[in-house]
JSON list of C-alpha atoms in Angstrom, two decimals:
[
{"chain": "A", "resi": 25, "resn": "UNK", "atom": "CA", "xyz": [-21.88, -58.42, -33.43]},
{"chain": "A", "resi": 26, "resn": "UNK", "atom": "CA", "xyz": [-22.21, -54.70, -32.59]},
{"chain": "A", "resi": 27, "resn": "UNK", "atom": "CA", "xyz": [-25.11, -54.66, -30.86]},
{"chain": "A", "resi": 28, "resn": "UNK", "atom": "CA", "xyz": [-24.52, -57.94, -28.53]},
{"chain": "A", "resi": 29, "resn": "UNK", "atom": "CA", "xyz": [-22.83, -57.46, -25.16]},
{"chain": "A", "resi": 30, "resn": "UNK", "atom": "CA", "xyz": [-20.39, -59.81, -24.47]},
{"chain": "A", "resi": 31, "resn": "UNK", "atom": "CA", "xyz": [-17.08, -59.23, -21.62]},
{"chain": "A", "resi": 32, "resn": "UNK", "atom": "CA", "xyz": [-14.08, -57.82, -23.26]},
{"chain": "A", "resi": 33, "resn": "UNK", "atom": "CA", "xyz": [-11.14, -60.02, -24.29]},
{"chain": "A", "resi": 34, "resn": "UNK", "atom": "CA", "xyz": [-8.50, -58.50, -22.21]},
{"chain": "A", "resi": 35, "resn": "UNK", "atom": "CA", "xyz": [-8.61, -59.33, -18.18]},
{"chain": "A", "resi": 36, "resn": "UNK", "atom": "CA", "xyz": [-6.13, -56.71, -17.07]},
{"chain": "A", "resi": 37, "resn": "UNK", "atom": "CA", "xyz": [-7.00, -53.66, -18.91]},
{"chain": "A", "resi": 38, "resn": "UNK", "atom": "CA", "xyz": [-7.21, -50.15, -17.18]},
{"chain": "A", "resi": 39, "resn": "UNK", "atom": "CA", "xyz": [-10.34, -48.96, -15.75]},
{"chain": "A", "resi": 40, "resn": "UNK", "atom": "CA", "xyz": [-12.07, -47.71, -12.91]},
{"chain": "A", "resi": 41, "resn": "UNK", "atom": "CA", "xyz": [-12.41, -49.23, -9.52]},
{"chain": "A", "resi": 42, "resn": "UNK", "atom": "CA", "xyz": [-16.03, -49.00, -9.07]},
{"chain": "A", "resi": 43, "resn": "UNK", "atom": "CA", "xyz": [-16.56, -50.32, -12.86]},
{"chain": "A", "resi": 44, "resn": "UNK", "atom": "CA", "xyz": [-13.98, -52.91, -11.60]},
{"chain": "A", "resi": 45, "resn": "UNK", "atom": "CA", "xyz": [-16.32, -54.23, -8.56]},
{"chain": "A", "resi": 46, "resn": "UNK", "atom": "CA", "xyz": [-19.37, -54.19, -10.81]},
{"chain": "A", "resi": 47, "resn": "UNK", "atom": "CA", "xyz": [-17.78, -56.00, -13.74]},
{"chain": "A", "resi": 48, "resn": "UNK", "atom": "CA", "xyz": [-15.97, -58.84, -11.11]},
{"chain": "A", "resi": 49, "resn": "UNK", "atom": "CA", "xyz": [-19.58, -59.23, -9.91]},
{"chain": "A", "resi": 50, "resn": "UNK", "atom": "CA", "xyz": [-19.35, -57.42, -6.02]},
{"chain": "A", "resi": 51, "resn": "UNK", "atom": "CA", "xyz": [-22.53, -55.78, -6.67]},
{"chain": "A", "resi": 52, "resn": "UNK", "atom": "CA", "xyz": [-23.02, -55.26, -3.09]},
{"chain": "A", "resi": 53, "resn": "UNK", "atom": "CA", "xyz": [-20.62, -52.22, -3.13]},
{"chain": "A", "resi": 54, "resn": "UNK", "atom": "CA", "xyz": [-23.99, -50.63, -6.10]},
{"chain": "A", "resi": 55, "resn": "UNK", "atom": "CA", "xyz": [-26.28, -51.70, -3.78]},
{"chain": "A", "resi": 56, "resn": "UNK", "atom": "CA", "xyz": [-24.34, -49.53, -0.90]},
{"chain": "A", "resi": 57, "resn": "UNK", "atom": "CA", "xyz": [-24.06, -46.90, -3.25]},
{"chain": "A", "resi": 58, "resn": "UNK", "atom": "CA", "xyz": [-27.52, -46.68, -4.15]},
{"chain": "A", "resi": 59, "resn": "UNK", "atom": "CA", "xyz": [-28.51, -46.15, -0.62]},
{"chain": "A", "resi": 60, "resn": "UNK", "atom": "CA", "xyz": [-26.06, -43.62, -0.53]},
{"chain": "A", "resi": 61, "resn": "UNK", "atom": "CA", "xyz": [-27.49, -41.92, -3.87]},
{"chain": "A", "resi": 62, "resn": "UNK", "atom": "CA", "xyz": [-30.80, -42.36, -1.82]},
{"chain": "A", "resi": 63, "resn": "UNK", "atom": "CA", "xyz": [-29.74, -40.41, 1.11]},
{"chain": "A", "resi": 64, "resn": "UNK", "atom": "CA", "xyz": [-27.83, -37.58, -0.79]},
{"chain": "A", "resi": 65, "resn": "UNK", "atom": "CA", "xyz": [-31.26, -36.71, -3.08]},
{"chain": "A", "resi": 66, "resn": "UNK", "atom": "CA", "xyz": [-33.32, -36.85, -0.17]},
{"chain": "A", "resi": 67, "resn": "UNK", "atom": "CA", "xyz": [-31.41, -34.43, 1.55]},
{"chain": "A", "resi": 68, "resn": "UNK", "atom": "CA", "xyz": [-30.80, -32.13, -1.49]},
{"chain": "A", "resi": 69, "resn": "UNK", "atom": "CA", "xyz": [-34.21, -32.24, -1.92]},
{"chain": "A", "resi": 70, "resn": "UNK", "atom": "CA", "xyz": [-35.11, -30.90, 1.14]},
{"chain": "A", "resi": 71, "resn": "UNK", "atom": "CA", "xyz": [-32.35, -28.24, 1.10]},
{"chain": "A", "resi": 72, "resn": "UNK", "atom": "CA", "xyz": [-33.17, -26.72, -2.55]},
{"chain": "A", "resi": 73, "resn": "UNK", "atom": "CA", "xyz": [-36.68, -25.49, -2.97]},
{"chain": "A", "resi": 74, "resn": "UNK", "atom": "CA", "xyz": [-35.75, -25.15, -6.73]},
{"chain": "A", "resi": 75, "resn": "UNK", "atom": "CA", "xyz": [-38.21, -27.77, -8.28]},
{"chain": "A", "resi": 76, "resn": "UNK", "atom": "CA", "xyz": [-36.46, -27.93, -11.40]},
{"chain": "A", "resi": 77, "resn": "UNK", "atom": "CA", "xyz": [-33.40, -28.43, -9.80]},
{"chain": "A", "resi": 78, "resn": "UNK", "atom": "CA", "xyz": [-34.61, -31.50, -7.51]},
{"chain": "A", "resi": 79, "resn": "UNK", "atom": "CA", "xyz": [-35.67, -32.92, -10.14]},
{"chain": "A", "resi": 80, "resn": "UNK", "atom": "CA", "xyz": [-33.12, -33.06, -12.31]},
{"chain": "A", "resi": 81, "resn": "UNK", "atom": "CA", "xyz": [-31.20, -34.07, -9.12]},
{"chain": "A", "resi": 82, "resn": "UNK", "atom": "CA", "xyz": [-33.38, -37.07, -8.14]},
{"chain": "A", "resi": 83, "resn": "UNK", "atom": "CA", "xyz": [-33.62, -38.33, -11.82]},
{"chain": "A", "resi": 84, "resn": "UNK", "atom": "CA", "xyz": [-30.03, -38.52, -12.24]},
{"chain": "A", "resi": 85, "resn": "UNK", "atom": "CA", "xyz": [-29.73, -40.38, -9.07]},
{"chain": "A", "resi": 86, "resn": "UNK", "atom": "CA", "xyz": [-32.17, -42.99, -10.58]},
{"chain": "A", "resi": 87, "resn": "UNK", "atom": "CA", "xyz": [-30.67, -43.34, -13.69]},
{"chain": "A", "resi": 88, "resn": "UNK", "atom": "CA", "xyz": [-27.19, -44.47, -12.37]},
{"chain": "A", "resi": 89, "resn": "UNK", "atom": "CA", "xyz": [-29.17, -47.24, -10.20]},
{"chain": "A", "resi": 90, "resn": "UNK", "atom": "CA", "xyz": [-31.37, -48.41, -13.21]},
{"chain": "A", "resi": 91, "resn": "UNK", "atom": "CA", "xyz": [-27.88, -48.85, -15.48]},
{"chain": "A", "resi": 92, "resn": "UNK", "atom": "CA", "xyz": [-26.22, -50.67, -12.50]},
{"chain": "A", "resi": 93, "resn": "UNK", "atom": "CA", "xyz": [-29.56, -53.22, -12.68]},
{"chain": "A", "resi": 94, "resn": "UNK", "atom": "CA", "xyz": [-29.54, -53.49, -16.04]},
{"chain": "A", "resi": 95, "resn": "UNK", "atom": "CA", "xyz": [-25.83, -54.28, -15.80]},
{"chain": "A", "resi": 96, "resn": "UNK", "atom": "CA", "xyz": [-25.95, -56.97, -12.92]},
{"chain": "A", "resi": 97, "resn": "UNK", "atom": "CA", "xyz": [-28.78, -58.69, -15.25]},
{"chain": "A", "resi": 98, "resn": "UNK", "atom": "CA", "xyz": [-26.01, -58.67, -18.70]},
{"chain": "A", "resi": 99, "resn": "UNK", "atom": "CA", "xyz": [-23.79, -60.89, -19.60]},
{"chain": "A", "resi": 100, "resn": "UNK", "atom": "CA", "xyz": [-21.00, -58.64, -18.94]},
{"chain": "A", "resi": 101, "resn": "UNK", "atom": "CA", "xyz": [-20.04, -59.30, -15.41]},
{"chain": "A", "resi": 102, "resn": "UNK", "atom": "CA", "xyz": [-18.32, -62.34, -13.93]},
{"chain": "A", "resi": 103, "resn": "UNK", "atom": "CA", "xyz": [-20.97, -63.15, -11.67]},
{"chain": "A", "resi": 104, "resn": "UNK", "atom": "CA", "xyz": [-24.74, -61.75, -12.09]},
{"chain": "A", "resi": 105, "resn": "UNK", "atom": "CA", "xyz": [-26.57, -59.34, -9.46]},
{"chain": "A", "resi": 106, "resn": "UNK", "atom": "CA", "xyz": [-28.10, -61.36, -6.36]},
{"chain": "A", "resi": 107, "resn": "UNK", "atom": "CA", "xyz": [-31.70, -61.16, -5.81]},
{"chain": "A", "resi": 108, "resn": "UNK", "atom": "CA", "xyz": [-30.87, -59.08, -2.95]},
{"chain": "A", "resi": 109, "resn": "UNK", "atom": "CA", "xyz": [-28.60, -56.79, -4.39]},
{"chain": "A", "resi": 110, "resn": "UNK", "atom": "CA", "xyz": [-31.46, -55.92, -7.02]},
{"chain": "A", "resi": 111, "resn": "UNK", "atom": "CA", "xyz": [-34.33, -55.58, -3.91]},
{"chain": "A", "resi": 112, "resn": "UNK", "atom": "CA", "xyz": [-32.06, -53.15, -2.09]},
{"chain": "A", "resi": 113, "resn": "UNK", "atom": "CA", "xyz": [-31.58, -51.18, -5.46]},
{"chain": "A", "resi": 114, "resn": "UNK", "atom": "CA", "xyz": [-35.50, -51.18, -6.33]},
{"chain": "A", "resi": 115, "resn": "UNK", "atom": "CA", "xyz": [-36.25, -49.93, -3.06]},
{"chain": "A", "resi": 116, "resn": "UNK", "atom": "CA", "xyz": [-34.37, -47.04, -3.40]},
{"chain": "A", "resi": 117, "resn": "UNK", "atom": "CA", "xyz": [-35.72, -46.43, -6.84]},
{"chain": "A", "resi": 118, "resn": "UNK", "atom": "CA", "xyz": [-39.05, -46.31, -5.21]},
{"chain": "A", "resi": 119, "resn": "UNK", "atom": "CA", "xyz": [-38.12, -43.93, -2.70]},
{"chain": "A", "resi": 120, "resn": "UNK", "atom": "CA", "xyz": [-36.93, -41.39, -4.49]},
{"chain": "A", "resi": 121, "resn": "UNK", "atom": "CA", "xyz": [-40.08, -42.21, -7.32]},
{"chain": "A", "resi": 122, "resn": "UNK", "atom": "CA", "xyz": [-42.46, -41.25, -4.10]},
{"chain": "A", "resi": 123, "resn": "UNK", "atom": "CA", "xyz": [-40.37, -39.09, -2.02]},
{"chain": "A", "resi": 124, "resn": "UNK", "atom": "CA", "xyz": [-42.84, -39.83, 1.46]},
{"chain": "A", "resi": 125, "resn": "UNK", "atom": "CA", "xyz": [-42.18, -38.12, 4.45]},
{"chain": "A", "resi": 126, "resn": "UNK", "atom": "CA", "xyz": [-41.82, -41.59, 6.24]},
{"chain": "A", "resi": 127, "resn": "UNK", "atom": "CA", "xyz": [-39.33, -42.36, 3.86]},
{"chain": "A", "resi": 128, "resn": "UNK", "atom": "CA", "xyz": [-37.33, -39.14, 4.02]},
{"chain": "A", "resi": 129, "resn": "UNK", "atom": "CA", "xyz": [-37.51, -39.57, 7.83]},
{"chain": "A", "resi": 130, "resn": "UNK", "atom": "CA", "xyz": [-35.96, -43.06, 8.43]},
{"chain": "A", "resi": 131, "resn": "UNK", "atom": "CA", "xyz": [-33.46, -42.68, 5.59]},
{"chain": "A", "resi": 132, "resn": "UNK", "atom": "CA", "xyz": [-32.05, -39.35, 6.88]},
{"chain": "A", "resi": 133, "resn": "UNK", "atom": "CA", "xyz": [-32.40, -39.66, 10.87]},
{"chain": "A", "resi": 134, "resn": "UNK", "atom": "CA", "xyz": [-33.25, -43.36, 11.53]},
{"chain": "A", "resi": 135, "resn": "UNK", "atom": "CA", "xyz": [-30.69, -45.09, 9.92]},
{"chain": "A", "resi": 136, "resn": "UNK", "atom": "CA", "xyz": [-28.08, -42.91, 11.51]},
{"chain": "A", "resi": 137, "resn": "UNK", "atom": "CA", "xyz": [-29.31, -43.60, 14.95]},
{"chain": "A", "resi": 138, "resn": "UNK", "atom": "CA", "xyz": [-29.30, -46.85, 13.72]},
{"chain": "A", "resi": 139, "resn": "UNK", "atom": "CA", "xyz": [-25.88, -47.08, 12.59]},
{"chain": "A", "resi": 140, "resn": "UNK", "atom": "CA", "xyz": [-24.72, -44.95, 15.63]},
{"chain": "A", "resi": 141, "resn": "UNK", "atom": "CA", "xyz": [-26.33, -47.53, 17.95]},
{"chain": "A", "resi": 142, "resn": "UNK", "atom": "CA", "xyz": [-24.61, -50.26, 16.05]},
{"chain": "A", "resi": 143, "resn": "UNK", "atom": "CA", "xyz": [-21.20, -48.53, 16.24]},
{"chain": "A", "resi": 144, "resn": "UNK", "atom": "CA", "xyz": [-21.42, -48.16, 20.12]},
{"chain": "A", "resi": 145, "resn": "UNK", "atom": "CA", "xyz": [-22.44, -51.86, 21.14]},
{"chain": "A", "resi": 146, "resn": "UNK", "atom": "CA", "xyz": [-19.66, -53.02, 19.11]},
{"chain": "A", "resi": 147, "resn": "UNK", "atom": "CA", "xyz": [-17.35, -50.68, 20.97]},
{"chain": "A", "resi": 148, "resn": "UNK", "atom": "CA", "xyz": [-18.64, -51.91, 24.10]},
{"chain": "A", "resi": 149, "resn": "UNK", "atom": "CA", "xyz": [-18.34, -55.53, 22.93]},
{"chain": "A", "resi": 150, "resn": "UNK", "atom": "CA", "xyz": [-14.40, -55.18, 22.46]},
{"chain": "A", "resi": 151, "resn": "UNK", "atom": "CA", "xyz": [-13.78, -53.33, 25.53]},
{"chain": "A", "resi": 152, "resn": "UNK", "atom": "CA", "xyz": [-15.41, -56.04, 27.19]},
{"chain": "A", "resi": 153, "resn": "UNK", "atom": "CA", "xyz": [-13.46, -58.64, 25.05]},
{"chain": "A", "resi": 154, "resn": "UNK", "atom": "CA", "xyz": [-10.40, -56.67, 26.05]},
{"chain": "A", "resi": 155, "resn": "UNK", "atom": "CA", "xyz": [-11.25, -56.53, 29.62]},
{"chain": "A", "resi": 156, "resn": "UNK", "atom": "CA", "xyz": [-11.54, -60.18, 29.69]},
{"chain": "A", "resi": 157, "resn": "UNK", "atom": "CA", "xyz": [-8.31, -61.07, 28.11]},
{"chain": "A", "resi": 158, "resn": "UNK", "atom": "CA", "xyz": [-6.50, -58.74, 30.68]},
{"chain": "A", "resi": 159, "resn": "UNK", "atom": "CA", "xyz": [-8.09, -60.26, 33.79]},
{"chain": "A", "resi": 160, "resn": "UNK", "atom": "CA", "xyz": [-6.58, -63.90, 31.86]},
{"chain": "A", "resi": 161, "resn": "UNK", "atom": "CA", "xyz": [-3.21, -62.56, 31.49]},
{"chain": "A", "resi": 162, "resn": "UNK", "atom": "CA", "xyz": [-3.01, -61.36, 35.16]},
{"chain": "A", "resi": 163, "resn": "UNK", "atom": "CA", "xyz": [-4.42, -64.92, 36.17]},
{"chain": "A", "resi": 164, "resn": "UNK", "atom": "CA", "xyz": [-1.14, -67.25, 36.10]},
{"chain": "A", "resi": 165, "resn": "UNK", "atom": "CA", "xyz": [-2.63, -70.08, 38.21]},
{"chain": "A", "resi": 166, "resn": "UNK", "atom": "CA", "xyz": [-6.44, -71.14, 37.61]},
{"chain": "A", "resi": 167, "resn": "UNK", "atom": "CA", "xyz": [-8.29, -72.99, 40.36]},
{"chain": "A", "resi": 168, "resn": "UNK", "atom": "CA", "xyz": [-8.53, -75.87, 38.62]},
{"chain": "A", "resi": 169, "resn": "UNK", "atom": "CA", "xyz": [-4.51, -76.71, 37.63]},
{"chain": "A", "resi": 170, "resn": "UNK", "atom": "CA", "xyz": [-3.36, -79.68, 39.18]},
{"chain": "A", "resi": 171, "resn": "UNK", "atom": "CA", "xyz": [-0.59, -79.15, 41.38]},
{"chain": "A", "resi": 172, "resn": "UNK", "atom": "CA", "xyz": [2.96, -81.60, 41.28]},
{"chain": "A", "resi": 173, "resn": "UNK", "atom": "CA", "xyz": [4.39, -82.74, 43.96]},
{"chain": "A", "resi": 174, "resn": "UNK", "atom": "CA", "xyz": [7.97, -83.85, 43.86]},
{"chain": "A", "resi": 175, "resn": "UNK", "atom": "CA", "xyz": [8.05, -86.13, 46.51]},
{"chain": "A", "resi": 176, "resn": "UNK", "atom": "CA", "xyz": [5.24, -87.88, 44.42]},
{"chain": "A", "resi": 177, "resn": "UNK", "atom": "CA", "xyz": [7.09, -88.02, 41.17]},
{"chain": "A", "resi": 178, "resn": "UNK", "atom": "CA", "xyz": [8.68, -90.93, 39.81]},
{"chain": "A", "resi": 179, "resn": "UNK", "atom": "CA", "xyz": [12.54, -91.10, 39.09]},
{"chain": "A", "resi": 180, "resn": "UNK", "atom": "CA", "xyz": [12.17, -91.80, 35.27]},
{"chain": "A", "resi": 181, "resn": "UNK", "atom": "CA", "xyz": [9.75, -88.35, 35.10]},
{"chain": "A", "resi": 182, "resn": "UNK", "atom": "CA", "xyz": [11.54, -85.83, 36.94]},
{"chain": "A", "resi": 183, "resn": "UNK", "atom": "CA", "xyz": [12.91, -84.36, 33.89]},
{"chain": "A", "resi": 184, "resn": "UNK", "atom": "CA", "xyz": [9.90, -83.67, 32.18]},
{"chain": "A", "resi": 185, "resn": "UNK", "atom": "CA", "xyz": [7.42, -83.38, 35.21]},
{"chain": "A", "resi": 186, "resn": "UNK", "atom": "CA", "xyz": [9.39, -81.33, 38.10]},
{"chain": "A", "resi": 187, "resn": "UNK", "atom": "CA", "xyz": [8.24, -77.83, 38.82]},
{"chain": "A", "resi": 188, "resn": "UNK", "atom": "CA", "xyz": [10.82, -75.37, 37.73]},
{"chain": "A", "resi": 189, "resn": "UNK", "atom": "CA", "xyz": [10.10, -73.06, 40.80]},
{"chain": "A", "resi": 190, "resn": "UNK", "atom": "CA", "xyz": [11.64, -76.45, 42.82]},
{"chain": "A", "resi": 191, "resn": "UNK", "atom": "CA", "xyz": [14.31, -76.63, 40.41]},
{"chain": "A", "resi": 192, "resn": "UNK", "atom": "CA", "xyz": [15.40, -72.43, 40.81]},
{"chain": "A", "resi": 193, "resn": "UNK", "atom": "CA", "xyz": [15.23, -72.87, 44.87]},
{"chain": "A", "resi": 194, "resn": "UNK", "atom": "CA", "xyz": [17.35, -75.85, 45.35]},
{"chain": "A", "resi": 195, "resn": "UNK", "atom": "CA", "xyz": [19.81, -74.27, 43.06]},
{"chain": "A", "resi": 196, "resn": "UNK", "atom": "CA", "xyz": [19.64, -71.26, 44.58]},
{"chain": "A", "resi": 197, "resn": "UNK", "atom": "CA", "xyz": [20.21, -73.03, 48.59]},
{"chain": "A", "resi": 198, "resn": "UNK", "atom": "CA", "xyz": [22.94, -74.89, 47.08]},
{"chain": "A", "resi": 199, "resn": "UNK", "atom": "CA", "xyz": [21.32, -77.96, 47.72]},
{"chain": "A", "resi": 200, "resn": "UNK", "atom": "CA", "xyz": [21.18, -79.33, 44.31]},
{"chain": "A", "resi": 201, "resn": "UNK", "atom": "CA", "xyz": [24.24, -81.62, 42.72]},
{"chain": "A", "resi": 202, "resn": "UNK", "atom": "CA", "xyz": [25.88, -81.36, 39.64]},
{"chain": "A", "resi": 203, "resn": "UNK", "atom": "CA", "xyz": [26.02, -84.58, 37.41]},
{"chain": "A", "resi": 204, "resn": "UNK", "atom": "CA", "xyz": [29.12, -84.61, 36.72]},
{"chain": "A", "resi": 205, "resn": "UNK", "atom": "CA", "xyz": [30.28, -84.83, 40.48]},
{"chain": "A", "resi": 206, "resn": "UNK", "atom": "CA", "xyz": [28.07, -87.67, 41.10]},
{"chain": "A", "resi": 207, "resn": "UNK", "atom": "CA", "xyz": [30.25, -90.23, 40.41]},
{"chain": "A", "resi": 208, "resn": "UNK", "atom": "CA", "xyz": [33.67, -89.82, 42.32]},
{"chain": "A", "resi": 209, "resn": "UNK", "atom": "CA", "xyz": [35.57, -92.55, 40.06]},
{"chain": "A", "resi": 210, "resn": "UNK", "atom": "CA", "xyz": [34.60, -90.33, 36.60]},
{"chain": "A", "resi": 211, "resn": "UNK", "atom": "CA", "xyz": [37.79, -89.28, 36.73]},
{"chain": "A", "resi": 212, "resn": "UNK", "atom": "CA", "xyz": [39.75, -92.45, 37.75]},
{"chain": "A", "resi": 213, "resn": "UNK", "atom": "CA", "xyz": [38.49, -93.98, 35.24]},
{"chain": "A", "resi": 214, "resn": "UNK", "atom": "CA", "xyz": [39.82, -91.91, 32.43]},
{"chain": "A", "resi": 215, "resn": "UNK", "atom": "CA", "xyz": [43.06, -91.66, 34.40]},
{"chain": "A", "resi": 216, "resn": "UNK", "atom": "CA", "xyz": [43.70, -95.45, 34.65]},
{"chain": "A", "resi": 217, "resn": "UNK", "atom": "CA", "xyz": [45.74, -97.17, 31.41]},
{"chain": "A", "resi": 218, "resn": "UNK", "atom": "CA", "xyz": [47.70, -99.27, 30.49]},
{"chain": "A", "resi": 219, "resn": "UNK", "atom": "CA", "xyz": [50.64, -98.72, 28.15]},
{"chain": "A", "resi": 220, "resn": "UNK", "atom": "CA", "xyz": [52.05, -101.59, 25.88]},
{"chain": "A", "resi": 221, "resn": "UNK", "atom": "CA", "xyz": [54.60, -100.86, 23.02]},
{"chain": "A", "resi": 222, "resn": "UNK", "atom": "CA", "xyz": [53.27, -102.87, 20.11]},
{"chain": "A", "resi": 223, "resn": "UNK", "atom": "CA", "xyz": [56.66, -102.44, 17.80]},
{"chain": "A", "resi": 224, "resn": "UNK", "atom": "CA", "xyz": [58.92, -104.82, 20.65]},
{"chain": "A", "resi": 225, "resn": "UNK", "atom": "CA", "xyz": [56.71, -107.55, 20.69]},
{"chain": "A", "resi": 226, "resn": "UNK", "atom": "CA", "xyz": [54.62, -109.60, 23.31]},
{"chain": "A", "resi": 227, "resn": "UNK", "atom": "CA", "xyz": [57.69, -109.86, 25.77]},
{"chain": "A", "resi": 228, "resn": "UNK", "atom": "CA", "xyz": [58.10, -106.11, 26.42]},
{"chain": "A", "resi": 229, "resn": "UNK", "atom": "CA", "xyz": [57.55, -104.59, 29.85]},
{"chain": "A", "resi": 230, "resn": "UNK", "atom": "CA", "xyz": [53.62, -103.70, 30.43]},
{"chain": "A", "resi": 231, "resn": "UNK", "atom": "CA", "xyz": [53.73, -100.07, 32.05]},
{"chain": "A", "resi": 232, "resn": "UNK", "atom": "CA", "xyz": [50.28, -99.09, 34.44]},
{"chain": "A", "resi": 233, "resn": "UNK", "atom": "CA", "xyz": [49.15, -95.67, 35.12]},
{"chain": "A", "resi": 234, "resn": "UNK", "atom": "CA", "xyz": [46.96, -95.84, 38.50]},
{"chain": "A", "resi": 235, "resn": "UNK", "atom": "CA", "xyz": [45.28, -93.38, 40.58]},
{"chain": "A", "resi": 236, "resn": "UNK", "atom": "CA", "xyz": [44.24, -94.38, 43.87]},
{"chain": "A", "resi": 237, "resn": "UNK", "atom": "CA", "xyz": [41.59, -92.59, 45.88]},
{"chain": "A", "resi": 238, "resn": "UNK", "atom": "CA", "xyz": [42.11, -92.54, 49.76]},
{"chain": "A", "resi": 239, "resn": "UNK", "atom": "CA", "xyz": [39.85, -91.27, 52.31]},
{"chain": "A", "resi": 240, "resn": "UNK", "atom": "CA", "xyz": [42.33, -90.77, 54.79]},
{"chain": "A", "resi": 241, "resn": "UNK", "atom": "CA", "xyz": [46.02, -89.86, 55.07]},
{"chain": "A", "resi": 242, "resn": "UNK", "atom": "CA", "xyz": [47.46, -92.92, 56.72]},
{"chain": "A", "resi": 243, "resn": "UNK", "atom": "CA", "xyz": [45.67, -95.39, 54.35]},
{"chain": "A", "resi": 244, "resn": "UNK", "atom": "CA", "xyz": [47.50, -93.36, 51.70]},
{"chain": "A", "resi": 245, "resn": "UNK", "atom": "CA", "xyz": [51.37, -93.95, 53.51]},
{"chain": "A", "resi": 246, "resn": "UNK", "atom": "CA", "xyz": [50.30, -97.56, 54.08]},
{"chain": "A", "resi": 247, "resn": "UNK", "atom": "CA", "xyz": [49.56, -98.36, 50.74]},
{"chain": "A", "resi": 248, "resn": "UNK", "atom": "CA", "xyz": [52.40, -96.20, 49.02]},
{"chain": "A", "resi": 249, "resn": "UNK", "atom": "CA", "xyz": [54.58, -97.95, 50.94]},
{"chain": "A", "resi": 250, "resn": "UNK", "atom": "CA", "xyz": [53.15, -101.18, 49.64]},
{"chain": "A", "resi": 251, "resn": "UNK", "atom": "CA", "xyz": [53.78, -100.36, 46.23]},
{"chain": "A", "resi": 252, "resn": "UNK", "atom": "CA", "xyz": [57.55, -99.18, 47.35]},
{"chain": "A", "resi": 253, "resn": "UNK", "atom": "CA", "xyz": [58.17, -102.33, 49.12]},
{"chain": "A", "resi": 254, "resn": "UNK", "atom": "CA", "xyz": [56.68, -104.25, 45.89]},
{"chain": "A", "resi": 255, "resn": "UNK", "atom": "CA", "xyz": [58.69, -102.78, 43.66]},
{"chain": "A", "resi": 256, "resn": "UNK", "atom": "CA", "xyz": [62.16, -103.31, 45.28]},
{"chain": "A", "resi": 257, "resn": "UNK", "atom": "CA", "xyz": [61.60, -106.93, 45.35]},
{"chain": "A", "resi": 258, "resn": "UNK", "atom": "CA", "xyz": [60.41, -107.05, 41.74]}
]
């Protein structure tokens, strides 16, 4: 009916981003603004000696935070006010119903010493934070790391154990070998075949490539002159 309340049927319609916290249910952004509200009458109050004018001020202020109550306790938000939400908003109304002096003091001067105090141990709490993390970073080695030895290290976990600072020296003096010229007969092996025409059958001449290694010169003659001599009487 006309006179129920009830939320309206469209979720994305256009409207205003404070109605939009208090009709999603944040109602700790009213309670923020009524101490806000608080602190701006308090201080218009004691700047305007009109009494009229303070209040007409003061009763404004109340009414917005007496609507924002009565809509955390509707059914028109998603989520209804929290009980603290609605103690922080009734204290306010009270201090602006009274206006004290104690009141007038800790809302205008103690609560920004407050908040000032606040602001500077948290500053000092990240620049200690960030002091911290900059004496880690300069720290590469703790006390505490264990330290590898090669000679200690087994065959099978050099590769994933040995210190790379080993590693970059022995390169460096030359003193390191590469894989590849570990094995002298790598290349013999590849170079050593045997040819066989398959199209003229098993009785066709069998022709053998062979590379022979020889540490000195003379055992090199001597056995190419074995192979000469071998092949004249063939």
């Amino acid at each position: 009916s006309a006179l129920s309340s009830s939320r309206p049927a469209k979720k994305e319609e256009e409207r205003p981003p404070l109605r939009g916290f208090l009709l999603d249910g944040d109602f700790f952004v009213a309670a923020a603004l009524a101490t806000t509200l608080t602190k701006i009458a308090l201080r218009y109050v004691a700047l305007v000696q009109d009494q009229r004018k303070q209040n007409s001020f003061v009763a404004e202020a109340m009414l917005l935070m007496a609507t924002i109550l009565h809509l955390g306790k509707s059914s028109l938000p998603k989520k209804p006010i929290t009980d603290d939400d609605v103690d922080r908003i009734s204290l306010c109304l009270k201090v602006l119903s009274e206006c004290s002096p104690l009141m007038k003091e800790i809302f205008n001067k103690e609560c920004r010493q407050s908040l000032s105090h606040m602001l500077s141990a948290k500053l000092a709490e990240e620049k200690l934070s960030q002091k911290k993390e900059s004496e880690k970073r300069n720290v590469t080695i703790q006390a505490d790391d264990p330290i590898s030895f090669m000679q200690l290290t087994a065959k099978n976990e050099m590769s994933s154990k040995e210190d790379q600072f080993q590693l970059s020296l022995l390169a460096a003096m030359g003193t390191t070998q590469r894989k590849e010229a570990a094995d002298p007969l790598a290349e013999d092996a590849l170079a050593n075949s045997i040819e066989k025409p398959l199209h003229l059958g098993p009785e066709a001449a069998v022709t053998g490539h062979i590379r022979i290694r020889a540490k000195s010169q003379g055992m090199a003659l001597s056995l190419g002159d074995k192979i000469n001599l071998s092949q004249k009487k063939s």
